[in-house]
Amino acid sequence: MSMFNMITISQSVKPILFVITGNRMEVFKNTGAMKGFYEDPSEANIRKIIVTDESNMDIFYNLPNTKVYPMNTETFLILDQQFFGRMIFMPNTELSNAFCKRLSSRKGSITGNLMKVEFDSWEYMYIPAQHPIDIIHNKIRRKGKSLVGINIGENEHVTKKLSYTFLCNLMNYMKTRRECKFVLFGTGNNEIRSEMLRRECHSDIIIMIGDYPIDMFAQAISLCDCFISLNRFLLHLSLSIEQDTIGLFYRDELTDHEDTDNVLPCLSPFIIDGTCEICNDNEECSVIYEDEGYCTDKFNVKDIGSVALDIIESKDK
């Protein structure tokens, strides 16, 4: 369970303000705190205002009765003059922290109490596009083959990505047992990796690498038969649309929900076996050279590939 700070004032008919900033995965995970405000009939008609990083605004575009602002100085000045029924703060940047402190300190603006509210860490408040996106359907075509989505990397340090060796071995294992096409997902800084994998593996590969908006990624993932990823933004996006997902986790990343089968039936988790420790994704792995190899090479290719094939075969029935 996770918690966020909520400040309530007596005029509940005023709009609800959410300030939610930080890296893309953490912002997406924290949308679970908003779920009740959209699903509770007594809250549904209350206007919501969301302030987030400009790069994360697309996460919220499809939410009803909602205005989304970028976290910048202009928004700071605009909203500083407004009052809100409730204010939910999940800031993770210097400017958003200053903004939240400013709002909570205004004289006469707050008549309620600061409280802790719990929410499920594995729930999300995301509504995907309800219409087909032509560019995605034209790019991702199965042509009689199974489609396996693999997240080859986002913005983490190169030593924190699924290794080149692991990815090649996984695709080679699966393609010798079933006719598969592989859809390689990732952010724009992984283009060279995707091209190297295409040349090396000689597999039927579709490239879905780029800084696409969330709706494009979501629809592309939904077209696959299963999705494989480390604990990154795209993993949580896949879970939010209830895609069959194979999650690859470092040690201790699953401590906040021990029974994943009951909480997330669409998630098949694998936990790394070894000395890997959670650290900053932007920094070089601190144990890679001590262990003489990438942490992710310790994932069992056969076990992961077999689970993926079982998921695909279950959809044939």
PDB file of C-alpha atoms in Angstrom, residues 114-237:
ATOM      1  CA  LEU A 114      -3.615  17.204   6.486  1.00  0.00           C
ATOM      2  CA  MET A 115      -4.203  13.451   6.458  1.00  0.00           C
ATOM      3  CA  LYS A 116      -2.660  10.243   5.143  1.00  0.00           C
ATOM      4  CA  VAL A 117      -4.701   8.268   2.615  1.00  0.00           C
ATOM      5  CA  GLU A 118      -3.758   4.754   1.494  1.00  0.00           C
ATOM      6  CA  PHE A 119      -4.115   3.378  -2.019  1.00  0.00           C
ATOM      7  CA  ASP A 120      -3.185   0.169  -3.789  1.00  0.00           C
ATOM      8  CA  SER A 121       0.220   0.487  -5.447  1.00  0.00           C
ATOM      9  CA  TRP A 122      -0.863  -1.804  -8.291  1.00  0.00           C
ATOM     10  CA  GLU A 123      -3.935   0.130  -9.374  1.00  0.00           C
ATOM     11  CA  TYR A 124      -3.814   2.841 -12.001  1.00  0.00           C
ATOM     12  CA  MET A 125      -6.025   5.676 -13.220  1.00  0.00           C
ATOM     13  CA  TYR A 126      -5.423   5.613 -16.948  1.00  0.00           C
ATOM     14  CA  ILE A 127      -8.018   5.535 -19.728  1.00  0.00           C
ATOM     15  CA  PRO A 128      -6.593   4.425 -23.099  1.00  0.00           C
ATOM     16  CA  ALA A 129      -7.744   5.859 -26.407  1.00  0.00           C
ATOM     17  CA  GLN A 130     -11.069   4.338 -27.428  1.00  0.00           C
ATOM     18  CA  HIS A 131     -10.388   4.470 -31.176  1.00  0.00           C
ATOM     19  CA  PRO A 132      -7.882   2.565 -33.344  1.00  0.00           C
ATOM     20  CA  ILE A 133      -4.682   4.494 -34.036  1.00  0.00           C
ATOM     21  CA  ASP A 134      -3.888   3.900 -37.719  1.00  0.00           C
ATOM     22  CA  ILE A 135      -0.114   4.263 -37.463  1.00  0.00           C
ATOM     23  CA  ILE A 136       0.020   1.544 -34.800  1.00  0.00           C
ATOM     24  CA  HIS A 137      -2.239  -0.931 -36.599  1.00  0.00           C
ATOM     25  CA  ASN A 138      -0.275  -0.402 -39.816  1.00  0.00           C
ATOM     26  CA  LYS A 139       3.035  -0.992 -38.036  1.00  0.00           C
ATOM     27  CA  ILE A 140       2.076  -4.017 -35.901  1.00  0.00           C
ATOM     28  CA  ARG A 141       0.678  -6.818 -38.044  1.00  0.00           C
ATOM     29  CA  ARG A 142       0.887 -10.435 -37.013  1.00  0.00           C
ATOM     30  CA  LYS A 143       0.389 -12.040 -40.457  1.00  0.00           C
ATOM     31  CA  GLY A 144      -0.476 -15.404 -38.954  1.00  0.00           C
ATOM     32  CA  LYS A 145       2.252 -15.330 -36.294  1.00  0.00           C
ATOM     33  CA  SER A 146       2.200 -14.770 -32.540  1.00  0.00           C
ATOM     34  CA  LEU A 147       3.219 -11.330 -31.317  1.00  0.00           C
ATOM     35  CA  VAL A 148       5.584 -11.042 -28.338  1.00  0.00           C
ATOM     36  CA  GLY A 149       6.224  -7.564 -26.965  1.00  0.00           C
ATOM     37  CA  ILE A 150       9.565  -6.950 -25.227  1.00  0.00           C
ATOM     38  CA  ASN A 151      10.636  -3.721 -23.523  1.00  0.00           C
ATOM     39  CA  ILE A 152      14.343  -3.475 -24.382  1.00  0.00           C
ATOM     40  CA  GLY A 153      14.947  -0.269 -22.425  1.00  0.00           C
ATOM     41  CA  GLU A 154      13.756   3.149 -21.389  1.00  0.00           C
ATOM     42  CA  ASN A 155      15.839   5.974 -19.922  1.00  0.00           C
ATOM     43  CA  GLU A 156      17.813   3.944 -17.398  1.00  0.00           C
ATOM     44  CA  HIS A 157      21.615   3.545 -17.516  1.00  0.00           C
ATOM     45  CA  VAL A 158      22.701   1.014 -20.148  1.00  0.00           C
ATOM     46  CA  THR A 159      23.898  -1.381 -17.419  1.00  0.00           C
ATOM     47  CA  LYS A 160      20.332  -1.466 -16.013  1.00  0.00           C
ATOM     48  CA  LYS A 161      18.677  -2.581 -19.262  1.00  0.00           C
ATOM     49  CA  LEU A 162      17.932  -6.151 -20.282  1.00  0.00           C
ATOM     50  CA  SER A 163      21.266  -7.239 -21.712  1.00  0.00           C
ATOM     51  CA  TYR A 164      21.878  -7.801 -25.404  1.00  0.00           C
ATOM     52  CA  THR A 165      22.804 -11.441 -24.672  1.00  0.00           C
ATOM     53  CA  PHE A 166      19.631 -12.082 -22.683  1.00  0.00           C
ATOM     54  CA  LEU A 167      17.406 -10.565 -25.369  1.00  0.00           C
ATOM     55  CA  CYS A 168      19.026 -12.572 -28.178  1.00  0.00           C
ATOM     56  CA  ASN A 169      18.823 -15.812 -26.200  1.00  0.00           C
ATOM     57  CA  LEU A 170      15.186 -15.230 -25.298  1.00  0.00           C
ATOM     58  CA  MET A 171      14.093 -14.538 -28.873  1.00  0.00           C
ATOM     59  CA  ASN A 172      16.118 -17.471 -30.215  1.00  0.00           C
ATOM     60  CA  TYR A 173      14.593 -19.799 -27.610  1.00  0.00           C
ATOM     61  CA  MET A 174      11.035 -18.782 -28.461  1.00  0.00           C
ATOM     62  CA  LYS A 175      11.325 -18.705 -32.255  1.00  0.00           C
ATOM     63  CA  THR A 176      12.646 -22.293 -32.334  1.00  0.00           C
ATOM     64  CA  ARG A 177       9.452 -23.440 -30.599  1.00  0.00           C
ATOM     65  CA  ARG A 178       6.799 -21.301 -32.251  1.00  0.00           C
ATOM     66  CA  GLU A 179       6.342 -18.924 -35.178  1.00  0.00           C
ATOM     67  CA  CYS A 180       6.719 -15.580 -33.442  1.00  0.00           C
ATOM     68  CA  LYS A 181       7.150 -11.965 -34.366  1.00  0.00           C
ATOM     69  CA  PHE A 182       8.831  -9.809 -31.748  1.00  0.00           C
ATOM     70  CA  VAL A 183       7.766  -6.228 -31.101  1.00  0.00           C
ATOM     71  CA  LEU A 184      10.661  -4.340 -29.515  1.00  0.00           C
ATOM     72  CA  PHE A 185       9.499  -1.474 -27.311  1.00  0.00           C
ATOM     73  CA  GLY A 186      11.523   1.324 -25.769  1.00  0.00           C
ATOM     74  CA  THR A 187      12.231   5.022 -25.665  1.00  0.00           C
ATOM     75  CA  GLY A 188      14.062   6.883 -28.412  1.00  0.00           C
ATOM     76  CA  ASN A 189      17.551   6.402 -26.962  1.00  0.00           C
ATOM     77  CA  ASN A 190      17.310   2.650 -27.663  1.00  0.00           C
ATOM     78  CA  GLU A 191      17.215   2.851 -31.466  1.00  0.00           C
ATOM     79  CA  ILE A 192      20.760   1.536 -31.947  1.00  0.00           C
ATOM     80  CA  ARG A 193      20.097  -1.403 -29.615  1.00  0.00           C
ATOM     81  CA  SER A 194      16.967  -2.355 -31.546  1.00  0.00           C
ATOM     82  CA  GLU A 195      18.782  -2.299 -34.887  1.00  0.00           C
ATOM     83  CA  MET A 196      21.628  -4.411 -33.495  1.00  0.00           C
ATOM     84  CA  LEU A 197      19.114  -6.955 -32.207  1.00  0.00           C
ATOM     85  CA  ARG A 198      17.349  -7.040 -35.561  1.00  0.00           C
ATOM     86  CA  ARG A 199      20.615  -7.816 -37.376  1.00  0.00           C
ATOM     87  CA  GLU A 200      21.923 -10.312 -34.845  1.00  0.00           C
ATOM     88  CA  CYS A 201      18.804 -12.386 -34.219  1.00  0.00           C
ATOM     89  CA  HIS A 202      17.541 -12.615 -37.805  1.00  0.00           C
ATOM     90  CA  SER A 203      14.037 -12.738 -36.336  1.00  0.00           C
ATOM     91  CA  ASP A 204      10.805 -11.264 -37.602  1.00  0.00           C
ATOM     92  CA  ILE A 205      11.088  -8.029 -35.626  1.00  0.00           C
ATOM     93  CA  ILE A 206       8.862  -4.954 -35.457  1.00  0.00           C
ATOM     94  CA  ILE A 207      10.437  -1.815 -34.002  1.00  0.00           C
ATOM     95  CA  MET A 208       8.311   0.233 -31.602  1.00  0.00           C
ATOM     96  CA  ILE A 209      11.150   2.411 -30.361  1.00  0.00           C
ATOM     97  CA  GLY A 210      10.630   6.138 -29.887  1.00  0.00           C
ATOM     98  CA  ASP A 211       9.225   8.787 -27.597  1.00  0.00           C
ATOM     99  CA  TYR A 212       5.642   7.921 -28.485  1.00  0.00           C
ATOM    100  CA  PRO A 213       2.681   9.321 -26.514  1.00  0.00           C
ATOM    101  CA  ILE A 214       1.181   6.924 -24.008  1.00  0.00           C
ATOM    102  CA  ASP A 215      -1.876   6.027 -26.123  1.00  0.00           C
ATOM    103  CA  MET A 216       0.327   4.737 -28.948  1.00  0.00           C
ATOM    104  CA  PHE A 217       2.385   2.585 -26.613  1.00  0.00           C
ATOM    105  CA  ALA A 218      -0.768   1.273 -24.912  1.00  0.00           C
ATOM    106  CA  GLN A 219      -2.438   0.308 -28.161  1.00  0.00           C
ATOM    107  CA  ALA A 220       0.733  -1.344 -29.476  1.00  0.00           C
ATOM    108  CA  ILE A 221       1.054  -3.398 -26.272  1.00  0.00           C
ATOM    109  CA  SER A 222      -2.610  -4.405 -26.498  1.00  0.00           C
ATOM    110  CA  LEU A 223      -2.009  -5.912 -29.956  1.00  0.00           C
ATOM    111  CA  CYS A 224       0.620  -8.318 -28.589  1.00  0.00           C
ATOM    112  CA  ASP A 225      -0.136 -11.749 -27.139  1.00  0.00           C
ATOM    113  CA  CYS A 226       2.076 -11.040 -24.120  1.00  0.00           C
ATOM    114  CA  PHE A 227       4.482  -8.375 -22.924  1.00  0.00           C
ATOM    115  CA  ILE A 228       7.873  -8.827 -21.210  1.00  0.00           C
ATOM    116  CA  SER A 229       9.573  -6.040 -19.257  1.00  0.00           C
ATOM    117  CA  LEU A 230      11.705  -5.042 -16.320  1.00  0.00           C
ATOM    118  CA  ASN A 231       9.993  -2.937 -13.648  1.00  0.00           C
ATOM    119  CA  ARG A 232       9.656   0.155 -15.822  1.00  0.00           C
ATOM    120  CA  PHE A 233       6.937   2.535 -16.984  1.00  0.00           C
ATOM    121  CA  LEU A 234       5.860   0.291 -19.869  1.00  0.00           C
ATOM    122  CA  LEU A 235       5.433  -2.670 -17.508  1.00  0.00           C
ATOM    123  CA  HIS A 236       2.916  -0.692 -15.449  1.00  0.00           C
ATOM    124  CA  LEU A 237       1.209   0.594 -18.590  1.00  0.00           C
TER     125      LEU A 237
END
